[in-house]
mmCIF file with all atom_site columns, N, CA and C in Angstrom:
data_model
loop_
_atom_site.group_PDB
_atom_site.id
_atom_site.type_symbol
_atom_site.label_atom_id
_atom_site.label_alt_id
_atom_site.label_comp_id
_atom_site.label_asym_id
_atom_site.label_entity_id
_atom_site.label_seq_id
_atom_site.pdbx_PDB_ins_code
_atom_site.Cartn_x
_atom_site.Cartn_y
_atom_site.Cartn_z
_atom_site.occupancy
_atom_site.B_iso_or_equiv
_atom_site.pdbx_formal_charge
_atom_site.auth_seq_id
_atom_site.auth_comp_id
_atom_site.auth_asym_id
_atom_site.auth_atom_id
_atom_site.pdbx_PDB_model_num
ATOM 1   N N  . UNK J 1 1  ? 118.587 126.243 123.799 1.00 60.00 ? 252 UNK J N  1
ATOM 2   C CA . UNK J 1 1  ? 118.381 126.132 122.372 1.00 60.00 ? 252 UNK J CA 1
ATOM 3   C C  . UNK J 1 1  ? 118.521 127.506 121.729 1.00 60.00 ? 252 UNK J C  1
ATOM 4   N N  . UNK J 1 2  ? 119.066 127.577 120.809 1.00 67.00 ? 253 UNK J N  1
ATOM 5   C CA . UNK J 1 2  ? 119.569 128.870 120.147 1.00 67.00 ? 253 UNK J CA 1
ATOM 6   C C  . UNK J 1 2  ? 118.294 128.797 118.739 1.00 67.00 ? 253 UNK J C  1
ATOM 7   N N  . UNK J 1 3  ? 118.070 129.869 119.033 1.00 73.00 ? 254 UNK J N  1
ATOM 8   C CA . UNK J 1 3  ? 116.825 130.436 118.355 1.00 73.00 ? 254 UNK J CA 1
ATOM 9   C C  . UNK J 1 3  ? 117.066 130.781 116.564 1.00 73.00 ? 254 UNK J C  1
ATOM 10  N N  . UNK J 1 4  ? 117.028 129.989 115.540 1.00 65.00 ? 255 UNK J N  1
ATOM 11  C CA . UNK J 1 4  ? 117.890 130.298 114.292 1.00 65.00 ? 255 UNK J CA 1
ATOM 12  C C  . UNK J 1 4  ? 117.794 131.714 113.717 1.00 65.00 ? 255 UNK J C  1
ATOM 13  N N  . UNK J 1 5  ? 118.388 132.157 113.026 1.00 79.00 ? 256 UNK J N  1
ATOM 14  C CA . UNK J 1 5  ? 117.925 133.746 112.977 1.00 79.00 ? 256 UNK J CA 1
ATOM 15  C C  . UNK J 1 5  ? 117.893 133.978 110.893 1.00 79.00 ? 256 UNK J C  1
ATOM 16  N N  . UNK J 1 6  ? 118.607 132.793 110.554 1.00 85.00 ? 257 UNK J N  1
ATOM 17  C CA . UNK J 1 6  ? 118.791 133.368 109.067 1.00 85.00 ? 257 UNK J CA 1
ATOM 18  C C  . UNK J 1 6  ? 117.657 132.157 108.272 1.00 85.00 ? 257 UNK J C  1
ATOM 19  N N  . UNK J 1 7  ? 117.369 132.254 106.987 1.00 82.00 ? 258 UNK J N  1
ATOM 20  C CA . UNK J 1 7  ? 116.124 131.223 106.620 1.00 82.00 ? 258 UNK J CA 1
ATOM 21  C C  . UNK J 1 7  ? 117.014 130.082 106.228 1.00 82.00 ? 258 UNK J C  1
ATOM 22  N N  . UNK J 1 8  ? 118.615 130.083 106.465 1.00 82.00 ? 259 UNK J N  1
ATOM 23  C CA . UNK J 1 8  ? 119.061 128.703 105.723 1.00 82.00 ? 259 UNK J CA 1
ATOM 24  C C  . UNK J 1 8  ? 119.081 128.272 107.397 1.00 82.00 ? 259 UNK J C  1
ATOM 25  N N  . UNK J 1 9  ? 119.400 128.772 108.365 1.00 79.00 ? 260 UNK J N  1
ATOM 26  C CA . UNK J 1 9  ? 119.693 128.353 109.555 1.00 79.00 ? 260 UNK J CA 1
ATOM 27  C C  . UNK J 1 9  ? 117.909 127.626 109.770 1.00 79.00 ? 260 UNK J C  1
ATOM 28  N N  . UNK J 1 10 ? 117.103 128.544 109.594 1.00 78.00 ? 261 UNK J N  1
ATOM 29  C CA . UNK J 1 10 ? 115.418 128.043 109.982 1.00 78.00 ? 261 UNK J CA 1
ATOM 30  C C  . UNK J 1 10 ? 115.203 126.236 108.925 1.00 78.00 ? 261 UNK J C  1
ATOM 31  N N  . UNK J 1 11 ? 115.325 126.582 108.026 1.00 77.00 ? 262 UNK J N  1
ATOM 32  C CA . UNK J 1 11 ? 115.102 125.074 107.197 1.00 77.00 ? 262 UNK J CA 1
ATOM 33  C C  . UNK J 1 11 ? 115.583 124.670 108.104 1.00 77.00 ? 262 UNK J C  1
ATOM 34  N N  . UNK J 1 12 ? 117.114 124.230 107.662 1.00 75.00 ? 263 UNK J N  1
ATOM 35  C CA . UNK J 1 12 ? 118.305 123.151 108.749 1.00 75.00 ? 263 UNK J CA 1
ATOM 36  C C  . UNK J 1 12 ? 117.403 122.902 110.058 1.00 75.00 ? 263 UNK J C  1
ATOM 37  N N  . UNK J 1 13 ? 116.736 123.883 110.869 1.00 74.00 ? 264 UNK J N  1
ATOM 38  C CA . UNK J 1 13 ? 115.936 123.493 111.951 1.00 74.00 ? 264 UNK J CA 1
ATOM 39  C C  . UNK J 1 13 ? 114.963 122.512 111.411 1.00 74.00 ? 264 UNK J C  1
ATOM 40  N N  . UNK J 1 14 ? 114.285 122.655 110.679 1.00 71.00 ? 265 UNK J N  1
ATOM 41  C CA . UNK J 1 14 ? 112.740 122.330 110.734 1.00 71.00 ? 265 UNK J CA 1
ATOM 42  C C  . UNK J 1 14 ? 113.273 120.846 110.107 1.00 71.00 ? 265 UNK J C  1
ATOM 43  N N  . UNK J 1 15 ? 113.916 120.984 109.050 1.00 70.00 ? 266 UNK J N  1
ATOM 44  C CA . UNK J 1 15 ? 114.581 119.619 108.673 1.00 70.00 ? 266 UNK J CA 1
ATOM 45  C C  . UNK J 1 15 ? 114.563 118.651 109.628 1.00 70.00 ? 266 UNK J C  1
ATOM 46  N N  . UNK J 1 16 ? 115.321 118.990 110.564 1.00 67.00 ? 267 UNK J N  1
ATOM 47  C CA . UNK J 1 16 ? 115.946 118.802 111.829 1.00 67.00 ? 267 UNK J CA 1
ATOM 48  C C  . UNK J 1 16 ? 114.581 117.723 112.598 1.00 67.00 ? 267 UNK J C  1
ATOM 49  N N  . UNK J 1 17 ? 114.084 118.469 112.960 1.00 64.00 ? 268 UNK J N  1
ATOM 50  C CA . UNK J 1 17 ? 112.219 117.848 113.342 1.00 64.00 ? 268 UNK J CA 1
ATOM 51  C C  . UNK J 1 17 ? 112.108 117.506 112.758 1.00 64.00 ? 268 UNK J C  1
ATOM 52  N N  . UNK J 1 18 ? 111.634 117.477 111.444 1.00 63.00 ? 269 UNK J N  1
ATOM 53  C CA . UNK J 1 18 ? 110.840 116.631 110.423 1.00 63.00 ? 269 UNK J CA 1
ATOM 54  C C  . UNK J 1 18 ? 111.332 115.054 109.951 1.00 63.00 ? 269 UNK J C  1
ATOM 55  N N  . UNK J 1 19 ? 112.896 115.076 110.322 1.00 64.00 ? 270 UNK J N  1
ATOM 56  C CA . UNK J 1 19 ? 112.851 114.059 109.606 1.00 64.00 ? 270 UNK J CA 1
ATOM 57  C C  . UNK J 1 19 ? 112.633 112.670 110.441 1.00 64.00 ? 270 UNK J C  1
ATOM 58  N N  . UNK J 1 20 ? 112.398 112.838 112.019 1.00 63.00 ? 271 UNK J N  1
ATOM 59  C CA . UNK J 1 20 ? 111.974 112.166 113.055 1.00 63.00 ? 271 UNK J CA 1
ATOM 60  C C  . UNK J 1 20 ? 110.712 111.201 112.076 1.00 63.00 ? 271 UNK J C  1
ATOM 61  N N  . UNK J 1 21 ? 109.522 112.287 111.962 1.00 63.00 ? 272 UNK J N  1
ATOM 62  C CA . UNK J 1 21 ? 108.216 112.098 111.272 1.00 63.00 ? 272 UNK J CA 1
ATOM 63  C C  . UNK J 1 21 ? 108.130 111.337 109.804 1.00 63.00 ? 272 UNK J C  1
ATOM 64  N N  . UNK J 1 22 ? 109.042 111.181 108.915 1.00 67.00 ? 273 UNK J N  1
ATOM 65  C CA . UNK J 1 22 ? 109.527 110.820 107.918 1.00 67.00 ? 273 UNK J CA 1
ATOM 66  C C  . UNK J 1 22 ? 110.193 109.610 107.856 1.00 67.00 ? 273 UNK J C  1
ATOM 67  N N  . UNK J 1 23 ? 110.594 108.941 108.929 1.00 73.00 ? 274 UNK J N  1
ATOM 68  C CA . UNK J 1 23 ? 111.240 107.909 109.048 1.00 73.00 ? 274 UNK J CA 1
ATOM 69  C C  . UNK J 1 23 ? 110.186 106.538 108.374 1.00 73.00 ? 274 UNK J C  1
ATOM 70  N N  . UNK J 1 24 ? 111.153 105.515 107.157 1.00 72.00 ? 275 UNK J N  1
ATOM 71  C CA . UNK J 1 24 ? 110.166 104.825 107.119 1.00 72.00 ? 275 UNK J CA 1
ATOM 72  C C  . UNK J 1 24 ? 109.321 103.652 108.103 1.00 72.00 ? 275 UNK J C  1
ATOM 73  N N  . UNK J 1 25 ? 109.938 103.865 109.251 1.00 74.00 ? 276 UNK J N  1
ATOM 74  C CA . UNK J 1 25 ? 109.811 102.968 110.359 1.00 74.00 ? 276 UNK J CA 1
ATOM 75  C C  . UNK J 1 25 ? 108.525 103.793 110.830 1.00 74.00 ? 276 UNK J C  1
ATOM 76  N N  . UNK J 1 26 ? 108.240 105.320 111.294 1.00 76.00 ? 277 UNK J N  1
ATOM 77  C CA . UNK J 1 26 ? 107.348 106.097 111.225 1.00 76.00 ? 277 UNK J CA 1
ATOM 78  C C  . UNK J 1 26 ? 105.942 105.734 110.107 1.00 76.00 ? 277 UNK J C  1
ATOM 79  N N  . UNK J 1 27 ? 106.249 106.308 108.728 1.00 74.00 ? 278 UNK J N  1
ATOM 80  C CA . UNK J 1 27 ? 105.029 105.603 107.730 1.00 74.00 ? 278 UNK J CA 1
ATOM 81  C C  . UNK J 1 27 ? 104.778 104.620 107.701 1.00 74.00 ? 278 UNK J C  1
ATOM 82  N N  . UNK J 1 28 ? 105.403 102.910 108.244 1.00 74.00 ? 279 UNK J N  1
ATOM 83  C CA . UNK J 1 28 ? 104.640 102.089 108.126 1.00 74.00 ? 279 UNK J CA 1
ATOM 84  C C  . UNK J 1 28 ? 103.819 102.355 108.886 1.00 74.00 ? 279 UNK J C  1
ATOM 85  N N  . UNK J 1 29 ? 103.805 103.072 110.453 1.00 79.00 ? 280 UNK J N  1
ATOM 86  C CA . UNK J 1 29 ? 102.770 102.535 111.654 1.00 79.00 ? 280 UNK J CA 1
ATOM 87  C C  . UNK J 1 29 ? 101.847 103.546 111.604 1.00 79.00 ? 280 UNK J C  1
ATOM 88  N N  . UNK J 1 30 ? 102.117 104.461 110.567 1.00 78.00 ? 281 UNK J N  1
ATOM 89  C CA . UNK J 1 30 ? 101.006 105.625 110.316 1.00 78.00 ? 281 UNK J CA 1
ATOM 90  C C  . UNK J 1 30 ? 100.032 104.961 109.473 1.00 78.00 ? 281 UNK J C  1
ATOM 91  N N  . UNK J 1 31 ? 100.677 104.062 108.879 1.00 77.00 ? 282 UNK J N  1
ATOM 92  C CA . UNK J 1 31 ? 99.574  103.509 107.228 1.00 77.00 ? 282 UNK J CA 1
ATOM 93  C C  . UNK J 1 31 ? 98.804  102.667 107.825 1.00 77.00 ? 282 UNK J C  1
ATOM 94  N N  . UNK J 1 32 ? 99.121  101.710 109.047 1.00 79.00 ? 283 UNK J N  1
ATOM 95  C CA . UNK J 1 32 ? 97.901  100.857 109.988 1.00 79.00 ? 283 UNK J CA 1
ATOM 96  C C  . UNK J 1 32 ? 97.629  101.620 110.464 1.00 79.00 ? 283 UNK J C  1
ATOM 97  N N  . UNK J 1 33 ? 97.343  102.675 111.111 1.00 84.00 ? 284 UNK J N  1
ATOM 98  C CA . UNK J 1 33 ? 96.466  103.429 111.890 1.00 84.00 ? 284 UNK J CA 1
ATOM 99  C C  . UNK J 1 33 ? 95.712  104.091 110.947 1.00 84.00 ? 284 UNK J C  1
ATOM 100 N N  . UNK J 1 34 ? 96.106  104.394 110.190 1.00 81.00 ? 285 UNK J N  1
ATOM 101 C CA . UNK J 1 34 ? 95.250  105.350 109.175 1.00 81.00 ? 285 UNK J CA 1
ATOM 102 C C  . UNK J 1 34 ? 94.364  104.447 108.446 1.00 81.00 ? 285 UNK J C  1
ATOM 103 N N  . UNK J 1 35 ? 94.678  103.797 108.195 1.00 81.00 ? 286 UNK J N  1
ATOM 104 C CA . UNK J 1 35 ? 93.447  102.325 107.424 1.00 81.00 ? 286 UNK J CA 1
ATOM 105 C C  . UNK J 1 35 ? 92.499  101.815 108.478 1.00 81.00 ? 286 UNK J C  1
ATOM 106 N N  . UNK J 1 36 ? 93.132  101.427 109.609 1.00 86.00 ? 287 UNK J N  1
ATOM 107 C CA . UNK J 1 36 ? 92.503  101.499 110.639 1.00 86.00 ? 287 UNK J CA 1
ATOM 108 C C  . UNK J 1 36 ? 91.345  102.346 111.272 1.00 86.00 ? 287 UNK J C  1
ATOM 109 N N  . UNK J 1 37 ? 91.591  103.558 111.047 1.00 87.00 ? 288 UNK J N  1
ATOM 110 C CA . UNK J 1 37 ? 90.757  104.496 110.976 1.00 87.00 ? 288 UNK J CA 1
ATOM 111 C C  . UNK J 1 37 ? 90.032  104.952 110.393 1.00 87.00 ? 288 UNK J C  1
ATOM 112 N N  . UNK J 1 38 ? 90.412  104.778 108.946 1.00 85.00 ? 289 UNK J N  1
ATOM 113 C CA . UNK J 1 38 ? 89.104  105.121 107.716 1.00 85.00 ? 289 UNK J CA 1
ATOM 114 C C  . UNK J 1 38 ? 88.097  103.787 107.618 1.00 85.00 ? 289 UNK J C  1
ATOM 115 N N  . UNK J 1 39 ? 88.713  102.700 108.375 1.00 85.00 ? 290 UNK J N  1
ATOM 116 C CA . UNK J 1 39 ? 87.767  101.817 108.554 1.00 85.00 ? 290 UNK J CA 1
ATOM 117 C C  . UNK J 1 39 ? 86.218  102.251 109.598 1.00 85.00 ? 290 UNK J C  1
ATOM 118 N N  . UNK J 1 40 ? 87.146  102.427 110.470 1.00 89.00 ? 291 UNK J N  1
ATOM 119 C CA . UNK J 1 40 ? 86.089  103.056 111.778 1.00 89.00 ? 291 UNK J CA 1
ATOM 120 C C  . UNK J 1 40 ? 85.634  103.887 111.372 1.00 89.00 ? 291 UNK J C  1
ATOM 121 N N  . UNK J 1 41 ? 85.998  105.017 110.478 1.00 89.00 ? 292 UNK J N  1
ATOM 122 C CA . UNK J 1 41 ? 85.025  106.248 110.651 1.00 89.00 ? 292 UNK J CA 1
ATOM 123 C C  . UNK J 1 41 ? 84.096  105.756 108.973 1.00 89.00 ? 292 UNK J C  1
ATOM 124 N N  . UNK J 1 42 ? 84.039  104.650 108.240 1.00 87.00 ? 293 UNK J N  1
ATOM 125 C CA . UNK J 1 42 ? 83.415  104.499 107.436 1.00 87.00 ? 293 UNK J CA 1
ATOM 126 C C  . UNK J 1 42 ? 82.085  103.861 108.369 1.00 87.00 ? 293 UNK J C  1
ATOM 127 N N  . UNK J 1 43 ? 82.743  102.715 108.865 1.00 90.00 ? 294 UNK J N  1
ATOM 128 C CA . UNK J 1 43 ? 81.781  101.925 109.658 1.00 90.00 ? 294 UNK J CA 1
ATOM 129 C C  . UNK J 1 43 ? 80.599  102.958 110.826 1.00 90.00 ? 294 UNK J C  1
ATOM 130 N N  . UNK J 1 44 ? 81.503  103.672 111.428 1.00 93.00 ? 295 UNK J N  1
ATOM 131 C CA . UNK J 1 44 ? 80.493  104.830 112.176 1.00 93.00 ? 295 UNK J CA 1
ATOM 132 C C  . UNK J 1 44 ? 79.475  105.927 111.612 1.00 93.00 ? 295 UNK J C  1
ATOM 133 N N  . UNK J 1 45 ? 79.930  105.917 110.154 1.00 91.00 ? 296 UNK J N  1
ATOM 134 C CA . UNK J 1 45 ? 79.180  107.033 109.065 1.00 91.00 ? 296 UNK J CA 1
ATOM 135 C C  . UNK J 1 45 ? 79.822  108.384 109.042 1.00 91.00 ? 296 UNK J C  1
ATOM 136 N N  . UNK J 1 46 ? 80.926  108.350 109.603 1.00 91.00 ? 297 UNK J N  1
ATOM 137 C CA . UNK J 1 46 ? 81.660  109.593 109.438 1.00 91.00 ? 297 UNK J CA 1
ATOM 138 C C  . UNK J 1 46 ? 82.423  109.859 107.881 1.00 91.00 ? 297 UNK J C  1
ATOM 139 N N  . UNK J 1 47 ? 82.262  108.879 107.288 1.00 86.00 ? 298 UNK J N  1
ATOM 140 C CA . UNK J 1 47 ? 82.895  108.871 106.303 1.00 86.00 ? 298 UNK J CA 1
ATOM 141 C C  . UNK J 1 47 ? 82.144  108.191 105.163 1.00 86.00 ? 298 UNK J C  1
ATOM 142 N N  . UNK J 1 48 ? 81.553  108.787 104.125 1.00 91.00 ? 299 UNK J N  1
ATOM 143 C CA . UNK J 1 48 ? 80.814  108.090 103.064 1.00 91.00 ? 299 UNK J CA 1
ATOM 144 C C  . UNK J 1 48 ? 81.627  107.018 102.532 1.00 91.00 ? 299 UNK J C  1
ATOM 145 N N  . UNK J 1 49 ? 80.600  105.633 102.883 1.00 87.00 ? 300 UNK J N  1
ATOM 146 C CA . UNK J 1 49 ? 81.859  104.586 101.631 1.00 87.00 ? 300 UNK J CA 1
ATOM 147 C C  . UNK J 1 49 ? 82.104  104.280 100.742 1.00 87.00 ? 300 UNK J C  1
ATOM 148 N N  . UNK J 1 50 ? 81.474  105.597 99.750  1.00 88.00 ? 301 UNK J N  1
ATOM 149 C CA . UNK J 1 50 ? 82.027  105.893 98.392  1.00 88.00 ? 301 UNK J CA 1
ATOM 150 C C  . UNK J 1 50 ? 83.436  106.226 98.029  1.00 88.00 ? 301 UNK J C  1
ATOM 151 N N  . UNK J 1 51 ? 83.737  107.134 99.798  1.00 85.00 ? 302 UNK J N  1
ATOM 152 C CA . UNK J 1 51 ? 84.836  107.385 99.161  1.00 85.00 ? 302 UNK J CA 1
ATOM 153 C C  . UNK J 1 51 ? 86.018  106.554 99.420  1.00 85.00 ? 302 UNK J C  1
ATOM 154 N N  . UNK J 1 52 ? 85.906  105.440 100.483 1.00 81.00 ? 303 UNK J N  1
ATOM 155 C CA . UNK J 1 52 ? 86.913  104.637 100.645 1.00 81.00 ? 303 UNK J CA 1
ATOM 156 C C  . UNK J 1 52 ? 87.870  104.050 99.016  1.00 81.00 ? 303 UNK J C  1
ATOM 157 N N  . UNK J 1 53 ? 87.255  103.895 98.208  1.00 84.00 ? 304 UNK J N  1
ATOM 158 C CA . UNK J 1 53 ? 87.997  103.978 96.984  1.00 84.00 ? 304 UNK J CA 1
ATOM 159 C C  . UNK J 1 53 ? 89.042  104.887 96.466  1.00 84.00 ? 304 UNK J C  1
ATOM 160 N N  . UNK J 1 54 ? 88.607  105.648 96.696  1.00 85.00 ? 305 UNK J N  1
ATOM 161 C CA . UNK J 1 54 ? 89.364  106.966 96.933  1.00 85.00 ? 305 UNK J CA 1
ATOM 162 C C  . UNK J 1 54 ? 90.525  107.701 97.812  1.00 85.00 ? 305 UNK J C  1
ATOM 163 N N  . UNK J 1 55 ? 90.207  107.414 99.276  1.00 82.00 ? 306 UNK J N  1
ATOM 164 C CA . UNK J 1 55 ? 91.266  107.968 100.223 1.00 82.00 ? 306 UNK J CA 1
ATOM 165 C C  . UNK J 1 55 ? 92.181  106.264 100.282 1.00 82.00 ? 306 UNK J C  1
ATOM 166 N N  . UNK J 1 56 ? 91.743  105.316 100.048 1.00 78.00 ? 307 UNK J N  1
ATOM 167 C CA . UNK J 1 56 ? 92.720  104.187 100.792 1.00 78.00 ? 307 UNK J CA 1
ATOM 168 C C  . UNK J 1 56 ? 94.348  104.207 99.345  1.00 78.00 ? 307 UNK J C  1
ATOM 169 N N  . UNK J 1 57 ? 93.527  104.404 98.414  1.00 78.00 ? 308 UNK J N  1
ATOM 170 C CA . UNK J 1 57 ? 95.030  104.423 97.324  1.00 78.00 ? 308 UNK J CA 1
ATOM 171 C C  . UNK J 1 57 ? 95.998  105.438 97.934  1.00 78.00 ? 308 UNK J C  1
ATOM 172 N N  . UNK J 1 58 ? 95.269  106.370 98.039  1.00 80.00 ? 309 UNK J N  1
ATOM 173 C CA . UNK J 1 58 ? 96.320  107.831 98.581  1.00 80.00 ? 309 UNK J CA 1
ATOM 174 C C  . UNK J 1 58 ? 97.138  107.501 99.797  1.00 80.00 ? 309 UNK J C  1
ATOM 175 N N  . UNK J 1 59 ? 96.192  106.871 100.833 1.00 76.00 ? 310 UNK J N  1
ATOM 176 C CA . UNK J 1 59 ? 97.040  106.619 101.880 1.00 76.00 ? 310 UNK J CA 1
ATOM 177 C C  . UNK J 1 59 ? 98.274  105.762 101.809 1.00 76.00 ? 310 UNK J C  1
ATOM 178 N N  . UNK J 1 60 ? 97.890  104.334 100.744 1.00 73.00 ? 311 UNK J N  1
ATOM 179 C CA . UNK J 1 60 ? 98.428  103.897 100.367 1.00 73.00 ? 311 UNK J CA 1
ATOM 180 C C  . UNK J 1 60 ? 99.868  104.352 99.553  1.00 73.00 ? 311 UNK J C  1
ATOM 181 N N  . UNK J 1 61 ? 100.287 105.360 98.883  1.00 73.00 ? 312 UNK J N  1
ATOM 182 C CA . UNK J 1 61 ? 100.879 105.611 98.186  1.00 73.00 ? 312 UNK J CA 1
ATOM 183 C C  . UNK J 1 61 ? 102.020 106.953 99.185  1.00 73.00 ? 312 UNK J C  1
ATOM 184 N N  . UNK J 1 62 ? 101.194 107.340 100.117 1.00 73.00 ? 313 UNK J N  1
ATOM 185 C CA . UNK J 1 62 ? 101.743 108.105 101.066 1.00 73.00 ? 313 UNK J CA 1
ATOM 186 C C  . UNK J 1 62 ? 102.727 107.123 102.153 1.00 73.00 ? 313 UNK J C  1
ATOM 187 N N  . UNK J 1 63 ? 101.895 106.238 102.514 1.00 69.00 ? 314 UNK J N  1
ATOM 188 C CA . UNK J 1 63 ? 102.927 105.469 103.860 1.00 69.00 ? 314 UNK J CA 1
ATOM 189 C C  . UNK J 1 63 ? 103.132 103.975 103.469 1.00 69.00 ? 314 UNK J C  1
ATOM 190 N N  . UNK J 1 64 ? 102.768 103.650 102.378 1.00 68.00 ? 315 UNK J N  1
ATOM 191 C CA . UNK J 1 64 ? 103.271 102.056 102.590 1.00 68.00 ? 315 UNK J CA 1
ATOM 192 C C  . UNK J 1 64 ? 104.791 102.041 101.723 1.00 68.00 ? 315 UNK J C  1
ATOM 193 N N  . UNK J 1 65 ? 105.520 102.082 102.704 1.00 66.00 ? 316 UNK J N  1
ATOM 194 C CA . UNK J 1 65 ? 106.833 101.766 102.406 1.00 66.00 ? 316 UNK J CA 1
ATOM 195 C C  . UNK J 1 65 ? 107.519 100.621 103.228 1.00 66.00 ? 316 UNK J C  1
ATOM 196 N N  . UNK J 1 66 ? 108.802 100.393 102.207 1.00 65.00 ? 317 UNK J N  1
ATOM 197 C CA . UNK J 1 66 ? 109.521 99.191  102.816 1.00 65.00 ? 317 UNK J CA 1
ATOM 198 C C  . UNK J 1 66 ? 110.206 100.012 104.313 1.00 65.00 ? 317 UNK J C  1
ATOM 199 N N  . UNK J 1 67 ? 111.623 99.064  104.363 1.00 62.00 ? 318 UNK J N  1
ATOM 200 C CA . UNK J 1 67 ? 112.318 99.830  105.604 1.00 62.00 ? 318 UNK J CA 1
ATOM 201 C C  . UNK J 1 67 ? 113.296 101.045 105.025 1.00 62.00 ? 318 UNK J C  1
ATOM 202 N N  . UNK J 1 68 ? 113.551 101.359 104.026 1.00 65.00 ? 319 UNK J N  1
ATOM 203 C CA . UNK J 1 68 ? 114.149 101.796 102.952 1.00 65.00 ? 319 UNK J CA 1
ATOM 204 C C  . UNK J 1 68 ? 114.110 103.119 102.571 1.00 65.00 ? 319 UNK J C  1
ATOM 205 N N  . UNK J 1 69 ? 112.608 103.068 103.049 1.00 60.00 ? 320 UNK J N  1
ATOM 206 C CA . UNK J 1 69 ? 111.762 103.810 102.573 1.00 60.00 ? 320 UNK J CA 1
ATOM 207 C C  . UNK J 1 69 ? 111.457 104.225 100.987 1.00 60.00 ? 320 UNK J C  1
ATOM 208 N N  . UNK J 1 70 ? 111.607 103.438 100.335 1.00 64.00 ? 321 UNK J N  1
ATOM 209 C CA . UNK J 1 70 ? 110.907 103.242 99.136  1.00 64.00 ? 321 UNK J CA 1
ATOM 210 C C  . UNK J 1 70 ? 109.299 102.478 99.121  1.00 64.00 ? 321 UNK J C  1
ATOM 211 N N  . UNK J 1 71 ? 108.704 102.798 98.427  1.00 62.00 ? 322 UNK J N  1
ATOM 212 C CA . UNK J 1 71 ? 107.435 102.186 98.168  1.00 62.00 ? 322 UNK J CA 1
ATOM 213 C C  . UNK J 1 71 ? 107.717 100.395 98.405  1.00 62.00 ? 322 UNK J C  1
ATOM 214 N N  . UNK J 1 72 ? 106.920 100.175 98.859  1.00 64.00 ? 323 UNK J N  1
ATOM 215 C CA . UNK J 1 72 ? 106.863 98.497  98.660  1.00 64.00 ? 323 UNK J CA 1
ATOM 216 C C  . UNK J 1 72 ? 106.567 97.913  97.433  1.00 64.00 ? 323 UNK J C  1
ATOM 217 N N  . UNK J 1 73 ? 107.278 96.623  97.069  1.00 66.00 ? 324 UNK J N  1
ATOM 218 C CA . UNK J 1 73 ? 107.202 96.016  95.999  1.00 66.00 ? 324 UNK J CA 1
ATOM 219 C C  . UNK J 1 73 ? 106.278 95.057  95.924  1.00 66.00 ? 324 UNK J C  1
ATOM 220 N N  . UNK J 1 74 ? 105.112 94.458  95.083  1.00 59.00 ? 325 UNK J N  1
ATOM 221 C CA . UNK J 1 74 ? 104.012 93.907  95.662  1.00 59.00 ? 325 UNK J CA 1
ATOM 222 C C  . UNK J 1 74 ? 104.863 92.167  94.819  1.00 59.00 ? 325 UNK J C  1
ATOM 223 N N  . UNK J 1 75 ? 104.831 90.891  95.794  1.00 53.00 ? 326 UNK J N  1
ATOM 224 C CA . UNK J 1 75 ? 105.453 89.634  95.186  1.00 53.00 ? 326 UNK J CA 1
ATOM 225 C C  . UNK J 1 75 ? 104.809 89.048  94.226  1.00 53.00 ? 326 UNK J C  1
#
């Protein structure tokens, strides 16, 4: 692996990785785990459930996408 040396060559890298993580096939299975999880850590007390009002829109608005990766359309 050749080590990039200029900052347009470094983006193009990181791009490169990132867009693995970005895939909307990626954010759907992040958005069940992550709901999934603010469930559990509400239910365990790790998480006040005041704020579930709060973090589930965000998550929401972060990973629920179609395959498209556009936001989902609600029917």
């Amino acid at each position: 692996m050749v080590t990039p040396t200029t900052r347009r060559e470094r983006r193009a890298a990181l791009r490169g990785r990132t867009s693995v993580l970005l895939t909307p096939k990626f954010r759907k299975w992040a958005y069940g785990v992550t709901a999934a999880a603010l469930a559990l850590a509400i239910a365990i007390g790790w998480v006040p459930v005041g704020a579930s009002p709060v973090v589930l829109p965000l998550l929401m608005a972060v990973f629920y996408v179609d395959e498209t990766g556009n936001p989902k359309e609600d029917d």
